[in-house]
Amino acid sequence: DAEITQSPRHKITETGRQVTLACHQTWNHNNMFWYRQDLGHGLRLIHYSYGVHDTNKGEVSDGYSVSRSNTEDLPLTLESAASSQTSVYFCASSERAGEKLFFGSGTQLSVL
Amino acid sequence: DQQVKQNSPSLSVQEGRISILNCDYTNSMFDYFLWYKKYPAEGPTFLISISSIKDKNEDGRFTVFLNKSAKHLSLHIVPSQPGDSAVYFCAASAHVYNSNSGYALNFGKGTSLLVTP
């Protein structure tokens, strides 16, 4: 079955470190997204991509970057981790832009 | 600015009764609406959707109602079951490109539903 997987499931890091969260999907979807979930804020869009070599900033993109070198993967990089980036991160993909998203299981990131 | 609003952070309902979760939106360009369900330590899963050309969509115990003039939608769960206890997110998108979010889904803050036996 097609799926979307995120790794690691849990990560603890120190402020100032670079961290990369992996996202891999086997749906063959062109559209991929990163969201973060925080109490009181719901799901907020960090970055998104509509195809290989396409990347775009979402509403909370400061301090994050993504790259899309193939259809299956959209890694999320925190350039210099900050305590404000402690959150649960969800990767998602969709077949058609603006329509149903399939989510991964999430990565719980703690920045100490 | 939050374009999709879920003003009730939590809701408690007895098993067998109806659960009604509400959602309001501000962007008149939104034309596709979805509900997601999320259990702890899992990713959100798609529940039901509705296009703006409809005002109701049913799937088993779940029904979504859309009132475009009021920019309001609601999710009805009948009858509610303890396994429905989860956080429910309302989401919306527009098939018109947005310079801030492209065609990405815009989510509300979620409503935590507790169904008690």
CSV table of C-alpha atoms in Angstrom, one decimal:
chain,number,residue,atom,x,y,z
A,1,ASP,CA,0.0,0.0,0.0
A,2,ALA,CA,1.1,3.5,-0.7
A,3,GLU,CA,2.1,5.5,2.4
A,4,ILE,CA,3.8,8.6,3.7
A,5,THR,CA,6.5,8.1,6.4
A,6,GLN,CA,8.3,10.5,8.6
A,7,SER,CA,11.5,10.1,10.5
A,8,PRO,CA,12.5,10.3,13.2
A,9,ARG,CA,9.3,10.0,15.3
A,10,HIS,CA,11.0,11.8,18.2
A,11,LYS,CA,14.0,14.1,18.2
A,12,ILE,CA,15.7,16.1,20.9
A,13,THR,CA,18.3,18.7,19.9
A,14,GLU,CA,20.0,21.7,21.3
A,15,THR,CA,19.5,25.3,20.3
A,16,GLY,CA,21.7,26.4,17.4
A,17,ARG,CA,22.0,22.9,15.9
A,18,GLN,CA,20.9,22.1,12.3
A,19,VAL,CA,18.2,19.5,12.2
A,20,THR,CA,16.6,17.7,9.2
A,21,LEU,CA,13.3,15.9,9.4
A,22,ALA,CA,12.7,13.4,6.7
A,23,CYS,CA,9.4,12.8,4.7
A,24,HIS,CA,9.0,10.1,2.1
A,25,GLN,CA,5.8,9.2,0.2
A,26,THR,CA,5.1,6.4,-2.1
A,27,TRP,CA,1.8,7.8,-3.5
A,28,ASN,CA,3.7,9.4,-6.4
A,29,HIS,CA,2.1,12.7,-5.5
A,30,ASN,CA,3.5,15.9,-6.9
A,31,ASN,CA,2.2,18.0,-4.1
A,32,MET,CA,3.9,17.9,-0.7
A,33,PHE,CA,3.5,20.0,2.4
A,34,TRP,CA,5.0,20.6,5.9
A,35,TYR,CA,2.8,21.7,8.8
A,36,ARG,CA,3.5,22.2,12.4
A,37,GLN,CA,1.0,21.7,15.2
A,38,ASP,CA,1.0,23.7,18.3
A,39,LEU,CA,-1.5,24.0,21.1
A,40,GLY,CA,-3.7,27.0,20.5
A,41,HIS,CA,-2.6,27.3,16.8
A,42,GLY,CA,-3.8,24.2,15.1
A,43,LEU,CA,-1.9,23.2,11.9
A,44,ARG,CA,0.2,25.9,10.3
A,45,LEU,CA,1.8,25.7,6.9
A,46,ILE,CA,5.6,25.9,6.8
A,47,HIS,CA,6.7,25.1,3.3
A,48,TYR,CA,5.1,23.3,0.3
A,49,SER,CA,6.1,22.0,-3.1
A,50,TYR,CA,4.2,21.3,-6.3
A,51,GLY,CA,6.8,19.3,-8.0
A,52,VAL,CA,10.5,18.5,-8.3
A,53,HIS,CA,12.7,21.5,-7.8
A,54,ASP,CA,9.6,23.6,-6.8
A,55,THR,CA,9.5,25.0,-3.2
A,56,ASN,CA,7.4,27.7,-1.6
A,57,LYS,CA,7.1,29.4,1.7
A,58,GLY,CA,4.1,29.1,3.9
A,59,GLU,CA,2.9,31.3,6.7
A,60,VAL,CA,5.5,30.2,9.3
A,61,SER,CA,8.6,29.6,7.1
A,62,ASP,CA,11.2,31.6,9.0
A,63,GLY,CA,14.0,29.4,10.2
A,64,TYR,CA,13.1,26.5,8.0
A,65,SER,CA,14.0,25.4,4.5
A,66,VAL,CA,13.1,22.5,2.2
A,67,SER,CA,14.4,21.0,-1.0
A,68,ARG,CA,12.7,18.7,-3.6
A,69,SER,CA,15.2,16.7,-5.6
A,70,ASN,CA,12.7,13.9,-6.4
A,71,THR,CA,9.0,13.2,-6.3
A,72,GLU,CA,9.1,11.0,-3.2
A,73,ASP,CA,11.0,13.1,-0.6
A,74,LEU,CA,10.6,16.6,0.9
A,75,PRO,CA,13.1,17.0,3.8
A,76,LEU,CA,12.6,19.9,6.2
A,77,THR,CA,15.7,21.6,7.6
A,78,LEU,CA,15.9,23.8,10.7
A,79,GLU,CA,19.0,25.9,10.0
A,80,SER,CA,19.7,26.8,13.6
A,81,ALA,CA,17.2,25.3,15.9
A,82,ALA,CA,15.4,27.6,18.4
A,83,SER,CA,13.2,26.7,21.4
A,84,SER,CA,10.3,28.3,19.6
A,85,GLN,CA,10.6,25.4,17.1
A,86,THR,CA,9.7,22.8,19.6
A,87,SER,CA,6.6,21.4,18.0
A,88,VAL,CA,5.0,18.4,16.3
A,89,TYR,CA,5.8,18.4,12.6
A,90,PHE,CA,3.5,16.8,10.0
A,91,CYS,CA,4.4,16.1,6.4
A,92,ALA,CA,1.5,15.6,3.9
A,93,SER,CA,1.0,15.0,0.3
A,94,SER,CA,-1.9,15.3,-2.2
A,95,GLU,CA,-2.8,14.1,-5.7
A,96,ARG,CA,-4.4,17.4,-6.7
A,97,ALA,CA,-3.5,20.8,-5.5
A,98,GLY,CA,-6.1,22.2,-2.9
A,99,GLU,CA,-7.6,18.8,-2.3
A,100,LYS,CA,-7.4,15.9,0.2
A,101,LEU,CA,-4.1,15.6,2.1
A,102,PHE,CA,-2.6,12.4,3.3
A,103,PHE,CA,-0.6,12.9,6.5
A,104,GLY,CA,2.4,11.2,8.0
A,105,SER,CA,2.5,10.2,11.6
A,106,GLY,CA,4.4,13.2,12.7
A,107,THR,CA,7.8,14.0,14.3
A,108,GLN,CA,7.8,15.3,17.8
A,109,LEU,CA,10.8,17.8,18.0
A,110,SER,CA,12.1,19.2,21.3
A,111,VAL,CA,14.7,22.0,21.2
A,112,LEU,CA,16.4,22.4,24.5
B,1,ASP,CA,-4.8,36.2,10.2
B,2,GLN,CA,-6.8,33.0,10.8
B,3,GLN,CA,-9.0,32.4,7.8
B,4,VAL,CA,-10.6,29.2,9.2
B,5,LYS,CA,-11.9,29.4,12.8
B,6,GLN,CA,-13.1,26.8,15.2
B,7,ASN,CA,-14.3,28.8,18.2
B,8,SER,CA,-15.0,25.9,20.5
B,9,PRO,CA,-11.7,24.3,21.7
B,10,SER,CA,-13.6,21.4,23.3
B,11,LEU,CA,-16.9,19.6,23.3
B,12,SER,CA,-18.2,16.8,25.5
B,13,VAL,CA,-21.1,14.6,24.4
B,14,GLN,CA,-22.8,11.5,25.8
B,15,GLU,CA,-22.6,8.3,23.8
B,16,GLY,CA,-25.5,7.9,21.4
B,17,ARG,CA,-26.2,11.6,21.2
B,18,ILE,CA,-25.4,14.0,18.4
B,19,SER,CA,-22.1,15.8,18.2
B,20,ILE,CA,-22.1,19.1,16.3
B,21,LEU,CA,-18.7,20.7,15.5
B,22,ASN,CA,-18.7,24.2,14.0
B,23,CYS,CA,-16.4,26.0,11.7
B,24,ASP,CA,-16.4,29.5,10.3
B,25,TYR,CA,-14.3,30.9,7.5
B,26,THR,CA,-13.5,34.4,6.2
B,27,ASN,CA,-12.1,33.9,2.7
B,28,SER,CA,-15.0,34.0,0.2
B,29,MET,CA,-12.7,32.3,-2.4
B,30,PHE,CA,-12.7,29.0,-0.4
B,31,ASP,CA,-14.6,26.5,-2.4
B,32,TYR,CA,-13.6,23.1,-0.9
B,33,PHE,CA,-14.0,22.2,2.7
B,34,LEU,CA,-12.7,19.2,4.7
B,35,TRP,CA,-12.9,17.7,8.1
B,36,TYR,CA,-10.0,15.8,9.6
B,37,LYS,CA,-9.8,13.6,12.7
B,38,LYS,CA,-6.7,13.3,14.8
B,39,TYR,CA,-5.9,10.9,17.6
B,40,PRO,CA,-3.0,11.5,20.0
B,41,ALA,CA,0.5,10.6,18.5
B,42,GLU,CA,-1.0,10.0,15.1
B,43,GLY,CA,-1.3,12.1,11.9
B,44,PRO,CA,-4.6,13.7,11.0
B,45,THR,CA,-6.8,11.5,8.9
B,46,PHE,CA,-9.4,12.6,6.3
B,47,LEU,CA,-13.0,12.3,7.4
B,48,ILE,CA,-15.3,14.0,5.0
B,49,SER,CA,-15.4,16.8,2.5
B,50,ILE,CA,-17.8,19.1,0.7
B,51,SER,CA,-17.6,21.2,-2.4
B,52,SER,CA,-19.1,24.7,-2.4
B,53,ILE,CA,-21.6,23.6,-5.1
B,54,LYS,CA,-23.3,21.4,-2.4
B,55,ASP,CA,-24.8,22.3,1.0
B,56,LYS,CA,-24.7,18.8,2.5
B,57,ASN,CA,-22.6,15.7,2.2
B,58,GLU,CA,-23.2,12.4,4.2
B,59,ASP,CA,-21.0,9.5,4.9
B,60,GLY,CA,-22.4,7.0,7.3
B,61,ARG,CA,-22.7,8.6,10.8
B,62,PHE,CA,-21.0,11.8,9.5
B,63,THR,CA,-22.7,14.7,7.8
B,64,VAL,CA,-21.2,18.0,6.8
B,65,PHE,CA,-23.4,21.0,6.2
B,66,LEU,CA,-22.3,24.1,4.4
B,67,ASN,CA,-23.9,27.6,4.6
B,68,LYS,CA,-22.1,29.7,2.1
B,69,SER,CA,-23.9,32.9,2.8
B,70,ALA,CA,-22.9,32.7,6.5
B,71,LYS,CA,-19.5,31.3,5.7
B,72,HIS,CA,-20.2,28.5,8.1
B,73,LEU,CA,-19.9,24.7,8.1
B,74,SER,CA,-20.7,22.1,10.6
B,75,LEU,CA,-19.9,18.4,11.2
B,76,HIS,CA,-22.7,16.3,12.7
B,77,ILE,CA,-21.9,12.9,14.2
B,78,VAL,CA,-24.9,10.7,14.9
B,79,PRO,CA,-24.8,8.6,17.0
B,80,SER,CA,-21.6,9.6,18.8
B,81,GLN,CA,-19.4,6.8,20.0
B,82,PRO,CA,-16.5,6.7,22.5
B,83,GLY,CA,-14.1,5.9,19.6
B,84,ASP,CA,-15.1,9.3,18.1
B,85,SER,CA,-13.2,11.0,20.9
B,86,ALA,CA,-10.4,12.9,19.1
B,87,VAL,CA,-9.4,16.4,17.8
B,88,TYR,CA,-11.3,17.5,14.8
B,89,PHE,CA,-9.8,20.0,12.3
B,90,CYS,CA,-11.8,21.9,9.8
B,91,ALA,CA,-9.9,22.9,6.6
B,92,ALA,CA,-10.6,24.9,3.5
B,93,SER,CA,-9.0,25.6,0.2
B,94,ALA,CA,-9.5,27.7,-2.9
B,95,HIS,CA,-8.9,26.6,-6.5
B,96,VAL,CA,-7.5,30.1,-7.0
B,97,TYR,CA,-3.8,30.5,-6.3
B,98,ASN,CA,-3.0,32.4,-3.1
B,99,SER,CA,0.4,34.2,-3.0
B,100,ASN,CA,0.9,33.1,0.7
B,101,SER,CA,-0.2,29.5,0.6
B,102,GLY,CA,-0.7,28.5,-3.0
B,103,TYR,CA,-3.5,25.9,-3.1
B,104,ALA,CA,-2.6,24.5,0.3
B,105,LEU,CA,-5.3,23.7,2.9
B,106,ASN,CA,-5.9,26.2,5.6
B,107,PHE,CA,-6.7,24.7,8.9
B,108,GLY,CA,-8.6,25.8,12.0
B,109,LYS,CA,-7.2,25.3,15.5
B,110,GLY,CA,-9.2,22.2,16.2
B,111,THR,CA,-12.0,21.1,18.5
B,112,SER,CA,-11.3,18.3,21.0
B,113,LEU,CA,-14.4,16.0,21.2
B,114,LEU,CA,-14.9,13.8,24.2
B,115,VAL,CA,-17.7,11.2,23.9
B,116,THR,CA,-18.5,9.8,27.3
B,117,PRO,CA,-20.2,6.4,27.9
